[in-house]
N, CA, C and O atoms as a Maestro MAE file, in Angstrom:
{
 s_m_m2io_version
 :::
 2.0.0
}

f_m_ct {
 s_m_title
 :::
 protein
 m_atom[308] {
  # First column is atom index #
  i_m_mmod_type
  r_m_x_coord
  r_m_y_coord
  r_m_z_coord
  i_m_residue_number
  s_m_chain_name
  s_m_pdb_residue_name
  s_m_pdb_atom_name
  i_m_atomic_number
  :::
  1 25 92.682 86.713 95.532 1 A "MET " " N  " 7
  2 3 92.141 86.906 96.841 1 A "MET " " CA " 6
  3 2 90.659 87.029 96.697 1 A "MET " " C  " 6
  4 15 90.196 87.518 95.666 1 A "MET " " O  " 8
  5 25 89.916 86.630 97.629 2 A "ASP " " N  " 7
  6 3 88.548 86.463 97.542 2 A "ASP " " CA " 6
  7 2 88.164 87.976 97.829 2 A "ASP " " C  " 6
  8 15 88.789 88.739 98.566 2 A "ASP " " O  " 8
  9 25 87.147 88.230 97.190 3 A "THR " " N  " 7
  10 3 86.334 89.693 97.196 3 A "THR " " CA " 6
  11 2 86.098 89.896 98.650 3 A "THR " " C  " 6
  12 15 86.600 90.921 99.110 3 A "THR " " O  " 8
  13 25 85.507 89.213 99.382 4 A "LEU " " N  " 7
  14 3 85.076 89.640 100.600 4 A "LEU " " CA " 6
  15 2 86.539 90.040 101.324 4 A "LEU " " C  " 6
  16 15 86.716 91.135 101.858 4 A "LEU " " O  " 8
  17 25 87.227 89.331 101.283 5 A "PHE " " N  " 7
  18 3 88.772 89.249 102.018 5 A "PHE " " CA " 6
  19 2 89.264 90.685 101.843 5 A "PHE " " C  " 6
  20 15 89.521 91.534 102.696 5 A "PHE " " O  " 8
  21 25 89.333 90.736 100.350 6 A "GLN " " N  " 7
  22 3 89.813 92.213 99.895 6 A "GLN " " CA " 6
  23 2 89.269 93.278 100.379 6 A "GLN " " C  " 6
  24 15 89.970 94.260 100.619 6 A "GLN " " O  " 8
  25 25 87.804 93.278 100.630 7 A "LEU " " N  " 7
  26 3 86.984 94.206 101.029 7 A "LEU " " CA " 6
  27 2 87.496 94.775 102.666 7 A "LEU " " C  " 6
  28 15 87.675 95.931 103.048 7 A "LEU " " O  " 8
  29 25 87.625 93.615 103.333 8 A "VAL " " N  " 7
  30 3 87.764 93.783 104.504 8 A "VAL " " CA " 6
  31 2 89.228 94.309 104.874 8 A "VAL " " C  " 6
  32 15 89.396 95.166 105.742 8 A "VAL " " O  " 8
  33 25 90.268 93.734 104.154 9 A "VAL " " N  " 7
  34 3 91.741 94.405 104.007 9 A "VAL " " CA " 6
  35 2 91.623 95.795 103.714 9 A "VAL " " C  " 6
  36 15 92.245 96.672 104.314 9 A "VAL " " O  " 8
  37 25 90.758 95.996 102.716 10 A "GLY " " N  " 7
  38 3 90.800 97.527 102.504 10 A "GLY " " CA " 6
  39 2 90.075 98.442 103.377 10 A "GLY " " C  " 6
  40 15 90.510 99.593 103.429 10 A "GLY " " O  " 8
  41 25 89.066 98.146 104.061 11 A "ALA " " N  " 7
  42 3 88.404 98.710 105.005 11 A "ALA " " CA " 6
  43 2 89.248 99.104 106.027 11 A "ALA " " C  " 6
  44 15 89.351 100.274 106.396 11 A "ALA " " O  " 8
  45 25 90.016 97.925 106.623 12 A "ILE " " N  " 7
  46 3 90.944 97.955 107.609 12 A "ILE " " CA " 6
  47 2 92.088 98.831 107.310 12 A "ILE " " C  " 6
  48 15 92.577 99.306 108.335 12 A "ILE " " O  " 8
  49 25 92.689 99.206 106.167 13 A "LEU " " N  " 7
  50 3 93.744 99.862 105.927 13 A "LEU " " CA " 6
  51 2 93.085 101.241 105.719 13 A "LEU " " C  " 6
  52 15 93.808 102.188 106.028 13 A "LEU " " O  " 8
  53 25 91.829 101.547 105.246 14 A "LEU " " N  " 7
  54 3 91.175 102.841 105.134 14 A "LEU " " CA " 6
  55 2 90.849 103.337 106.640 14 A "LEU " " C  " 6
  56 15 91.165 104.497 106.902 14 A "LEU " " O  " 8
  57 25 90.317 102.653 107.526 15 A "LEU " " N  " 7
  58 3 89.871 102.850 108.864 15 A "LEU " " CA " 6
  59 2 91.546 103.407 109.745 15 A "LEU " " C  " 6
  60 15 91.683 104.340 110.536 15 A "LEU " " O  " 8
  61 25 92.501 102.529 109.279 16 A "TRP " " N  " 7
  62 3 93.684 102.785 110.107 16 A "TRP " " CA " 6
  63 2 94.424 104.172 109.809 16 A "TRP " " C  " 6
  64 15 94.963 104.921 110.623 16 A "TRP " " O  " 8
  65 25 94.281 104.338 108.156 17 A "GLY " " N  " 7
  66 3 94.946 105.539 107.907 17 A "GLY " " CA " 6
  67 2 94.226 106.670 108.231 17 A "GLY " " C  " 6
  68 15 94.850 107.708 108.450 17 A "GLY " " O  " 8
  69 25 92.907 106.650 108.307 18 A "ALA " " N  " 7
  70 3 92.052 107.591 108.929 18 A "ALA " " CA " 6
  71 2 92.157 107.769 110.250 18 A "ALA " " C  " 6
  72 15 91.831 108.858 110.722 18 A "ALA " " O  " 8
  73 25 92.649 106.687 111.113 19 A "PHE " " N  " 7
  74 3 92.659 107.153 112.624 19 A "PHE " " CA " 6
  75 2 94.319 107.848 112.595 19 A "PHE " " C  " 6
  76 15 94.487 108.753 113.413 19 A "PHE " " O  " 8
  77 25 95.185 107.586 111.965 20 A "VAL " " N  " 7
  78 3 96.671 107.840 111.860 20 A "VAL " " CA " 6
  79 2 96.518 109.508 111.592 20 A "VAL " " C  " 6
  80 15 97.025 110.362 112.320 20 A "VAL " " O  " 8
  81 25 95.681 109.788 110.344 21 A "VAL " " N  " 7
  82 3 95.660 111.069 109.954 21 A "VAL " " CA " 6
  83 2 94.845 111.853 111.147 21 A "VAL " " C  " 6
  84 15 95.289 112.949 111.487 21 A "VAL " " O  " 8
  85 25 93.770 111.381 111.743 22 A "ALA " " N  " 7
  86 3 93.116 112.135 112.537 22 A "ALA " " CA " 6
  87 2 93.989 112.409 113.975 22 A "ALA " " C  " 6
  88 15 93.956 113.527 114.490 22 A "ALA " " O  " 8
  89 25 94.656 111.461 114.489 23 A "PHE " " N  " 7
  90 3 95.020 111.324 115.752 23 A "PHE " " CA " 6
  91 2 96.779 111.190 115.733 23 A "PHE " " C  " 6
  92 15 97.279 110.279 116.393 23 A "PHE " " O  " 8
  93 25 97.468 111.914 115.133 24 A "PRO " " N  " 7
  94 3 98.940 111.646 114.607 24 A "PRO " " CA " 6
  95 2 99.656 111.616 116.241 24 A "PRO " " C  " 6
  96 15 100.500 110.824 116.661 24 A "PRO " " O  " 8
  97 25 99.058 112.656 116.901 25 A "ARG " " N  " 7
  98 3 99.961 112.509 118.521 25 A "ARG " " CA " 6
  99 2 100.000 111.247 119.183 25 A "ARG " " C  " 6
  100 15 100.930 110.794 119.851 25 A "ARG " " O  " 8
  101 25 98.517 110.546 118.841 26 A "VAL " " N  " 7
  102 3 98.783 109.217 119.590 26 A "VAL " " CA " 6
  103 2 99.391 108.529 119.030 26 A "VAL " " C  " 6
  104 15 99.665 107.589 119.776 26 A "VAL " " O  " 8
  105 25 99.981 108.350 117.707 27 A "VAL " " N  " 7
  106 3 100.766 107.493 117.181 27 A "VAL " " CA " 6
  107 2 102.099 107.705 117.420 27 A "VAL " " C  " 6
  108 15 102.868 106.757 117.578 27 A "VAL " " O  " 8
  109 25 102.476 108.921 117.466 28 A "ILE " " N  " 7
  110 3 103.740 109.325 117.937 28 A "ILE " " CA " 6
  111 2 104.129 108.816 119.319 28 A "ILE " " C  " 6
  112 15 105.211 108.269 119.533 28 A "ILE " " O  " 8
  113 25 103.221 109.015 120.221 29 A "LYS " " N  " 7
  114 3 103.474 108.813 121.754 29 A "LYS " " CA " 6
  115 2 103.629 107.339 121.829 29 A "LYS " " C  " 6
  116 15 104.366 106.891 122.707 29 A "LYS " " O  " 8
  117 25 102.872 106.328 120.812 30 A "LEU " " N  " 7
  118 3 102.955 105.095 121.065 30 A "LEU " " CA " 6
  119 2 104.234 104.693 120.255 30 A "LEU " " C  " 6
  120 15 104.689 103.585 120.540 30 A "LEU " " O  " 8
  121 25 104.850 105.372 119.344 31 A "ALA " " N  " 7
  122 3 106.041 105.029 118.903 31 A "ALA " " CA " 6
  123 2 107.154 105.468 119.783 31 A "ALA " " C  " 6
  124 15 108.170 104.775 119.745 31 A "ALA " " O  " 8
  125 25 107.134 106.637 120.672 32 A "LEU " " N  " 7
  126 3 108.200 106.827 121.334 32 A "LEU " " CA " 6
  127 2 108.150 105.937 122.367 32 A "LEU " " C  " 6
  128 15 109.235 105.564 122.814 32 A "LEU " " O  " 8
  129 25 106.969 105.433 122.939 33 A "ALA " " N  " 7
  130 3 107.004 104.472 124.198 33 A "ALA " " CA " 6
  131 2 107.729 103.249 123.711 33 A "ALA " " C  " 6
  132 15 108.538 102.673 124.438 33 A "ALA " " O  " 8
  133 25 107.429 102.806 122.390 34 A "ALA " " N  " 7
  134 3 107.913 101.497 122.114 34 A "ALA " " CA " 6
  135 2 109.773 101.617 121.789 34 A "ALA " " C  " 6
  136 15 110.679 100.801 121.954 34 A "ALA " " O  " 8
  137 25 109.752 102.988 121.285 35 A "GLU " " N  " 7
  138 3 111.548 103.527 121.344 35 A "GLU " " CA " 6
  139 2 112.231 103.336 122.662 35 A "GLU " " C  " 6
  140 15 113.344 102.862 122.885 35 A "GLU " " O  " 8
  141 25 111.373 103.783 123.451 36 A "LYS " " N  " 7
  142 3 112.084 103.893 124.814 36 A "LYS " " CA " 6
  143 2 112.172 102.692 125.526 36 A "LYS " " C  " 6
  144 15 113.057 102.459 126.350 36 A "LYS " " O  " 8
  145 25 111.087 101.771 125.160 37 A "ALA " " N  " 7
  146 3 111.403 100.419 125.527 37 A "ALA " " CA " 6
  147 2 112.316 99.333 124.794 37 A "ALA " " C  " 6
  148 15 112.503 98.170 125.150 37 A "ALA " " O  " 8
  149 25 112.852 100.016 123.650 38 A "GLY " " N  " 7
  150 3 113.982 99.342 122.965 38 A "GLY " " CA " 6
  151 2 113.324 98.491 121.895 38 A "GLY " " C  " 6
  152 15 113.992 97.816 121.112 38 A "GLY " " O  " 8
  153 25 111.958 98.538 121.877 39 A "LEU " " N  " 7
  154 3 111.337 97.567 120.949 39 A "LEU " " CA " 6
  155 2 111.296 98.031 119.328 39 A "LEU " " C  " 6
  156 15 110.952 97.256 118.435 39 A "LEU " " O  " 8
  157 25 111.735 99.526 119.085 40 A "ALA " " N  " 7
  158 3 111.842 100.173 117.859 40 A "ALA " " CA " 6
  159 2 112.464 101.123 117.954 40 A "ALA " " C  " 6
  160 15 112.646 101.708 119.022 40 A "ALA " " O  " 8
  161 25 113.009 101.543 116.636 41 A "TRP " " N  " 7
  162 3 113.539 102.917 116.298 41 A "TRP " " CA " 6
  163 2 112.715 103.526 115.401 41 A "TRP " " C  " 6
  164 15 112.627 102.984 114.299 41 A "TRP " " O  " 8
  165 25 112.113 104.483 115.593 42 A "ASN " " N  " 7
  166 3 111.325 105.359 114.677 42 A "ASN " " CA " 6
  167 2 111.380 106.761 114.732 42 A "ASN " " C  " 6
  168 15 110.931 107.524 115.586 42 A "ASN " " O  " 8
  169 25 112.097 107.025 113.526 43 A "PRO " " N  " 7
  170 3 112.318 108.555 113.280 43 A "PRO " " CA " 6
  171 2 111.241 109.287 112.890 43 A "PRO " " C  " 6
  172 15 111.486 110.489 112.784 43 A "PRO " " O  " 8
  173 25 110.074 108.935 112.631 44 A "GLN " " N  " 7
  174 3 108.811 109.541 112.353 44 A "GLN " " CA " 6
  175 2 108.305 110.085 113.790 44 A "GLN " " C  " 6
  176 15 107.455 110.970 113.901 44 A "GLN " " O  " 8
  177 25 108.858 109.522 114.734 45 A "ALA " " N  " 7
  178 3 108.246 110.120 116.024 45 A "ALA " " CA " 6
  179 2 109.033 111.540 116.446 45 A "ALA " " C  " 6
  180 15 108.608 112.281 117.333 45 A "ALA " " O  " 8
  181 25 110.064 111.759 115.786 46 A "ARG " " N  " 7
  182 3 110.986 112.743 116.119 46 A "ARG " " CA " 6
  183 2 110.547 113.853 114.918 46 A "ARG " " C  " 6
  184 15 110.499 115.056 115.175 46 A "ARG " " O  " 8
  185 25 110.259 113.357 113.694 47 A "TRP " " N  " 7
  186 3 110.327 114.298 112.490 47 A "TRP " " CA " 6
  187 2 108.769 115.051 112.558 47 A "TRP " " C  " 6
  188 15 108.398 115.686 111.570 47 A "TRP " " O  " 8
  189 25 107.882 114.948 113.769 48 A "GLY " " N  " 7
  190 3 106.669 115.921 113.787 48 A "GLY " " CA " 6
  191 2 105.383 115.073 112.947 48 A "GLY " " C  " 6
  192 15 105.592 114.154 112.155 48 A "GLY " " O  " 8
  193 25 104.211 115.533 113.265 49 A "THR " " N  " 7
  194 3 103.226 115.126 112.796 49 A "THR " " CA " 6
  195 2 102.719 115.100 111.229 49 A "THR " " C  " 6
  196 15 101.685 114.554 110.844 49 A "THR " " O  " 8
  197 25 103.783 115.891 110.309 50 A "ALA " " N  " 7
  198 3 103.312 115.805 109.013 50 A "ALA " " CA " 6
  199 2 103.909 114.373 108.374 50 A "ALA " " C  " 6
  200 15 103.343 113.783 107.455 50 A "ALA " " O  " 8
  201 25 104.947 113.987 108.910 51 A "TRP " " N  " 7
  202 3 105.407 112.543 108.468 51 A "TRP " " CA " 6
  203 2 104.502 111.352 108.728 51 A "TRP " " C  " 6
  204 15 104.375 110.319 108.071 51 A "TRP " " O  " 8
  205 25 103.759 111.839 110.116 52 A "VAL " " N  " 7
  206 3 102.914 110.338 110.563 52 A "VAL " " CA " 6
  207 2 101.386 110.507 109.678 52 A "VAL " " C  " 6
  208 15 100.601 109.584 109.460 52 A "VAL " " O  " 8
  209 25 101.239 111.800 109.296 53 A "ARG " " N  " 7
  210 3 100.029 112.121 108.564 53 A "ARG " " CA " 6
  211 2 100.112 111.693 107.241 53 A "ARG " " C  " 6
  212 15 99.092 111.327 106.658 53 A "ARG " " O  " 8
  213 25 101.414 111.692 106.588 54 A "LEU " " N  " 7
  214 3 101.517 111.378 105.476 54 A "LEU " " CA " 6
  215 2 101.352 109.679 105.118 54 A "LEU " " C  " 6
  216 15 100.808 109.170 104.138 54 A "LEU " " O  " 8
  217 25 102.123 108.918 106.448 55 A "LEU " " N  " 7
  218 3 101.811 107.857 106.588 55 A "LEU " " CA " 6
  219 2 100.057 107.266 106.641 55 A "LEU " " C  " 6
  220 15 99.520 106.337 106.039 55 A "LEU " " O  " 8
  221 25 99.708 107.904 107.277 56 A "GLY " " N  " 7
  222 3 98.171 107.768 107.208 56 A "GLY " " CA " 6
  223 2 97.564 107.924 106.123 56 A "GLY " " C  " 6
  224 15 96.616 107.186 105.855 56 A "GLY " " O  " 8
  225 25 97.964 108.891 105.280 57 A "ALA " " N  " 7
  226 3 97.459 109.158 103.927 57 A "ALA " " CA " 6
  227 2 97.783 108.002 103.043 57 A "ALA " " C  " 6
  228 15 96.925 107.539 102.291 57 A "ALA " " O  " 8
  229 25 98.918 107.550 103.103 58 A "MET " " N  " 7
  230 3 99.225 106.383 102.277 58 A "MET " " CA " 6
  231 2 98.293 105.188 102.425 58 A "MET " " C  " 6
  232 15 97.692 104.627 101.508 58 A "MET " " O  " 8
  233 25 98.256 104.793 104.113 59 A "LEU " " N  " 7
  234 3 97.467 103.705 104.420 59 A "LEU " " CA " 6
  235 2 95.973 103.867 103.785 59 A "LEU " " C  " 6
  236 15 95.375 102.975 103.182 59 A "LEU " " O  " 8
  237 25 95.488 105.189 104.040 60 A "GLY " " N  " 7
  238 3 94.073 105.471 103.384 60 A "GLY " " CA " 6
  239 2 94.220 105.250 101.760 60 A "GLY " " C  " 6
  240 15 93.274 104.855 101.078 60 A "GLY " " O  " 8
  241 25 95.270 105.495 101.325 61 A "ILE " " N  " 7
  242 3 95.121 105.404 99.811 61 A "ILE " " CA " 6
  243 2 94.971 103.919 99.359 61 A "ILE " " C  " 6
  244 15 94.192 103.486 98.510 61 A "ILE " " O  " 8
  245 25 95.874 103.232 100.099 62 A "GLY " " N  " 7
  246 3 96.066 101.806 99.571 62 A "GLY " " CA " 6
  247 2 94.678 101.384 100.037 62 A "GLY " " C  " 6
  248 15 93.967 100.814 99.209 62 A "GLY " " O  " 8
  249 25 94.223 101.591 101.231 63 A "GLY " " N  " 7
  250 3 92.725 101.103 101.258 63 A "GLY " " CA " 6
  251 2 91.788 101.375 100.360 63 A "GLY " " C  " 6
  252 15 91.118 100.516 99.788 63 A "GLY " " O  " 8
  253 25 91.704 102.472 100.210 64 A "VAL " " N  " 7
  254 3 90.661 103.100 99.076 64 A "VAL " " CA " 6
  255 2 90.857 102.308 97.663 64 A "VAL " " C  " 6
  256 15 89.913 102.095 96.902 64 A "VAL " " O  " 8
  257 25 92.213 101.893 97.404 65 A "ILE " " N  " 7
  258 3 92.508 101.162 96.206 65 A "ILE " " CA " 6
  259 2 92.177 99.561 95.955 65 A "ILE " " C  " 6
  260 15 91.859 98.964 94.926 65 A "ILE " " O  " 8
  261 25 92.377 99.115 97.298 66 A "THR " " N  " 7
  262 3 92.026 97.931 97.368 66 A "THR " " CA " 6
  263 2 90.582 97.663 97.441 66 A "THR " " C  " 6
  264 15 90.186 96.569 97.038 66 A "THR " " O  " 8
  265 25 89.504 98.773 98.039 67 A "ILE " " N  " 7
  266 3 88.260 98.535 98.119 67 A "ILE " " CA " 6
  267 2 87.987 98.588 96.662 67 A "ILE " " C  " 6
  268 15 87.542 97.548 96.176 67 A "ILE " " O  " 8
  269 25 88.179 99.660 95.825 68 A "VAL " " N  " 7
  270 3 87.671 99.888 94.431 68 A "VAL " " CA " 6
  271 2 88.030 98.727 93.576 68 A "VAL " " C  " 6
  272 15 87.268 98.375 92.675 68 A "VAL " " O  " 8
  273 25 89.269 98.052 93.834 69 A "THR " " N  " 7
  274 3 89.568 96.910 92.876 69 A "THR " " CA " 6
  275 2 88.618 95.655 93.160 69 A "THR " " C  " 6
  276 15 88.358 94.800 92.313 69 A "THR " " O  " 8
  277 25 88.133 95.667 94.486 70 A "ALA " " N  " 7
  278 3 87.451 94.354 94.863 70 A "ALA " " CA " 6
  279 2 85.988 94.533 94.167 70 A "ALA " " C  " 6
  280 15 85.249 93.714 93.620 70 A "ALA " " O  " 8
  281 25 85.879 95.779 94.379 71 A "LEU " " N  " 7
  282 3 84.347 96.288 94.011 71 A "LEU " " CA " 6
  283 2 84.052 96.173 92.495 71 A "LEU " " C  " 6
  284 15 82.870 96.090 92.161 71 A "LEU " " O  " 8
  285 25 85.034 96.160 91.533 72 A "PHE " " N  " 7
  286 3 85.292 96.129 90.188 72 A "PHE " " CA " 6
  287 2 85.639 94.661 89.928 72 A "PHE " " C  " 6
  288 15 85.817 94.321 88.758 72 A "PHE " " O  " 8
  289 25 85.735 93.889 90.770 73 A "GLY " " N  " 7
  290 3 86.224 92.325 90.620 73 A "GLY " " CA " 6
  291 2 87.635 92.129 90.186 73 A "GLY " " C  " 6
  292 15 88.023 91.079 89.673 73 A "GLY " " O  " 8
  293 25 88.479 93.280 90.428 74 A "LEU " " N  " 7
  294 3 89.974 92.784 89.753 74 A "LEU " " CA " 6
  295 2 90.626 92.110 90.755 74 A "LEU " " C  " 6
  296 15 90.520 92.499 91.918 74 A "LEU " " O  " 8
  297 25 91.340 91.076 90.437 75 A "PRO " " N  " 7
  298 3 92.426 90.336 91.672 75 A "PRO " " CA " 6
  299 2 93.447 91.445 91.954 75 A "PRO " " C  " 6
  300 15 93.812 92.359 91.215 75 A "PRO " " O  " 8
  301 25 93.886 91.083 93.431 76 A "SER " " N  " 7
  302 3 94.561 91.799 93.888 76 A "SER " " CA " 6
  303 2 96.023 91.587 93.274 76 A "SER " " C  " 6
  304 15 96.797 92.534 93.406 76 A "SER " " O  " 8
  305 25 96.447 90.518 92.661 77 A "ARG " " N  " 7
  306 3 97.658 90.500 92.045 77 A "ARG " " CA " 6
  307 2 97.726 90.850 90.710 77 A "ARG " " C  " 6
  308 15 98.809 90.843 90.125 77 A "ARG " " O  " 8
  :::
 }
 m_bond[307] {
  # First column is bond index #
  i_m_from
  i_m_to
  i_m_order
  :::
  1 1 2 1
  2 2 3 1
  3 3 4 2
  4 3 5 1
  5 5 6 1
  6 6 7 1
  7 7 8 2
  8 7 9 1
  9 9 10 1
  10 10 11 1
  11 11 12 2
  12 11 13 1
  13 13 14 1
  14 14 15 1
  15 15 16 2
  16 15 17 1
  17 17 18 1
  18 18 19 1
  19 19 20 2
  20 19 21 1
  21 21 22 1
  22 22 23 1
  23 23 24 2
  24 23 25 1
  25 25 26 1
  26 26 27 1
  27 27 28 2
  28 27 29 1
  29 29 30 1
  30 30 31 1
  31 31 32 2
  32 31 33 1
  33 33 34 1
  34 34 35 1
  35 35 36 2
  36 35 37 1
  37 37 38 1
  38 38 39 1
  39 39 40 2
  40 39 41 1
  41 41 42 1
  42 42 43 1
  43 43 44 2
  44 43 45 1
  45 45 46 1
  46 46 47 1
  47 47 48 2
  48 47 49 1
  49 49 50 1
  50 50 51 1
  51 51 52 2
  52 51 53 1
  53 53 54 1
  54 54 55 1
  55 55 56 2
  56 55 57 1
  57 57 58 1
  58 58 59 1
  59 59 60 2
  60 59 61 1
  61 61 62 1
  62 62 63 1
  63 63 64 2
  64 63 65 1
  65 65 66 1
  66 66 67 1
  67 67 68 2
  68 67 69 1
  69 69 70 1
  70 70 71 1
  71 71 72 2
  72 71 73 1
  73 73 74 1
  74 74 75 1
  75 75 76 2
  76 75 77 1
  77 77 78 1
  78 78 79 1
  79 79 80 2
  80 79 81 1
  81 81 82 1
  82 82 83 1
  83 83 84 2
  84 83 85 1
  85 85 86 1
  86 86 87 1
  87 87 88 2
  88 87 89 1
  89 89 90 1
  90 90 91 1
  91 91 92 2
  92 91 93 1
  93 93 94 1
  94 94 95 1
  95 95 96 2
  96 95 97 1
  97 97 98 1
  98 98 99 1
  99 99 100 2
  100 99 101 1
  101 101 102 1
  102 102 103 1
  103 103 104 2
  104 103 105 1
  105 105 106 1
  106 106 107 1
  107 107 108 2
  108 107 109 1
  109 109 110 1
  110 110 111 1
  111 111 112 2
  112 111 113 1
  113 113 114 1
  114 114 115 1
  115 115 116 2
  116 115 117 1
  117 117 118 1
  118 118 119 1
  119 119 120 2
  120 119 121 1
  121 121 122 1
  122 122 123 1
  123 123 124 2
  124 123 125 1
  125 125 126 1
  126 126 127 1
  127 127 128 2
  128 127 129 1
  129 129 130 1
  130 130 131 1
  131 131 132 2
  132 131 133 1
  133 133 134 1
  134 134 135 1
  135 135 136 2
  136 135 137 1
  137 137 138 1
  138 138 139 1
  139 139 140 2
  140 139 141 1
  141 141 142 1
  142 142 143 1
  143 143 144 2
  144 143 145 1
  145 145 146 1
  146 146 147 1
  147 147 148 2
  148 147 149 1
  149 149 150 1
  150 150 151 1
  151 151 152 2
  152 151 153 1
  153 153 154 1
  154 154 155 1
  155 155 156 2
  156 155 157 1
  157 157 158 1
  158 158 159 1
  159 159 160 2
  160 159 161 1
  161 161 162 1
  162 162 163 1
  163 163 164 2
  164 163 165 1
  165 165 166 1
  166 166 167 1
  167 167 168 2
  168 167 169 1
  169 169 170 1
  170 170 171 1
  171 171 172 2
  172 171 173 1
  173 173 174 1
  174 174 175 1
  175 175 176 2
  176 175 177 1
  177 177 178 1
  178 178 179 1
  179 179 180 2
  180 179 181 1
  181 181 182 1
  182 182 183 1
  183 183 184 2
  184 183 185 1
  185 185 186 1
  186 186 187 1
  187 187 188 2
  188 187 189 1
  189 189 190 1
  190 190 191 1
  191 191 192 2
  192 191 193 1
  193 193 194 1
  194 194 195 1
  195 195 196 2
  196 195 197 1
  197 197 198 1
  198 198 199 1
  199 199 200 2
  200 199 201 1
  201 201 202 1
  202 202 203 1
  203 203 204 2
  204 203 205 1
  205 205 206 1
  206 206 207 1
  207 207 208 2
  208 207 209 1
  209 209 210 1
  210 210 211 1
  211 211 212 2
  212 211 213 1
  213 213 214 1
  214 214 215 1
  215 215 216 2
  216 215 217 1
  217 217 218 1
  218 218 219 1
  219 219 220 2
  220 219 221 1
  221 221 222 1
  222 222 223 1
  223 223 224 2
  224 223 225 1
  225 225 226 1
  226 226 227 1
  227 227 228 2
  228 227 229 1
  229 229 230 1
  230 230 231 1
  231 231 232 2
  232 231 233 1
  233 233 234 1
  234 234 235 1
  235 235 236 2
  236 235 237 1
  237 237 238 1
  238 238 239 1
  239 239 240 2
  240 239 241 1
  241 241 242 1
  242 242 243 1
  243 243 244 2
  244 243 245 1
  245 245 246 1
  246 246 247 1
  247 247 248 2
  248 247 249 1
  249 249 250 1
  250 250 251 1
  251 251 252 2
  252 251 253 1
  253 253 254 1
  254 254 255 1
  255 255 256 2
  256 255 257 1
  257 257 258 1
  258 258 259 1
  259 259 260 2
  260 259 261 1
  261 261 262 1
  262 262 263 1
  263 263 264 2
  264 263 265 1
  265 265 266 1
  266 266 267 1
  267 267 268 2
  268 267 269 1
  269 269 270 1
  270 270 271 1
  271 271 272 2
  272 271 273 1
  273 273 274 1
  274 274 275 1
  275 275 276 2
  276 275 277 1
  277 277 278 1
  278 278 279 1
  279 279 280 2
  280 279 281 1
  281 281 282 1
  282 282 283 1
  283 283 284 2
  284 283 285 1
  285 285 286 1
  286 286 287 1
  287 287 288 2
  288 287 289 1
  289 289 290 1
  290 290 291 1
  291 291 292 2
  292 291 293 1
  293 293 294 1
  294 294 295 1
  295 295 296 2
  296 295 297 1
  297 297 298 1
  298 298 299 1
  299 299 300 2
  300 299 301 1
  301 301 302 1
  302 302 303 1
  303 303 304 2
  304 303 305 1
  305 305 306 1
  306 306 307 1
  307 307 308 2
  :::
 }
}
């Protein structure tokens, strides 16, 4: 994976994770709307904000790992 691409993907994951952690209720409302429309079944919308924040934290950690490996020049595979 090209280093620039790896940095961009890492930044997107990091920002997406930060958004999910900062605004879990928005994510829950979107998940409930998708579930109501029959597009998805999302148990996280029923389990509360802690599970959504855990998802955001995992996304953020994945983004940080991707960015750090890109900065040190390690391939993603």
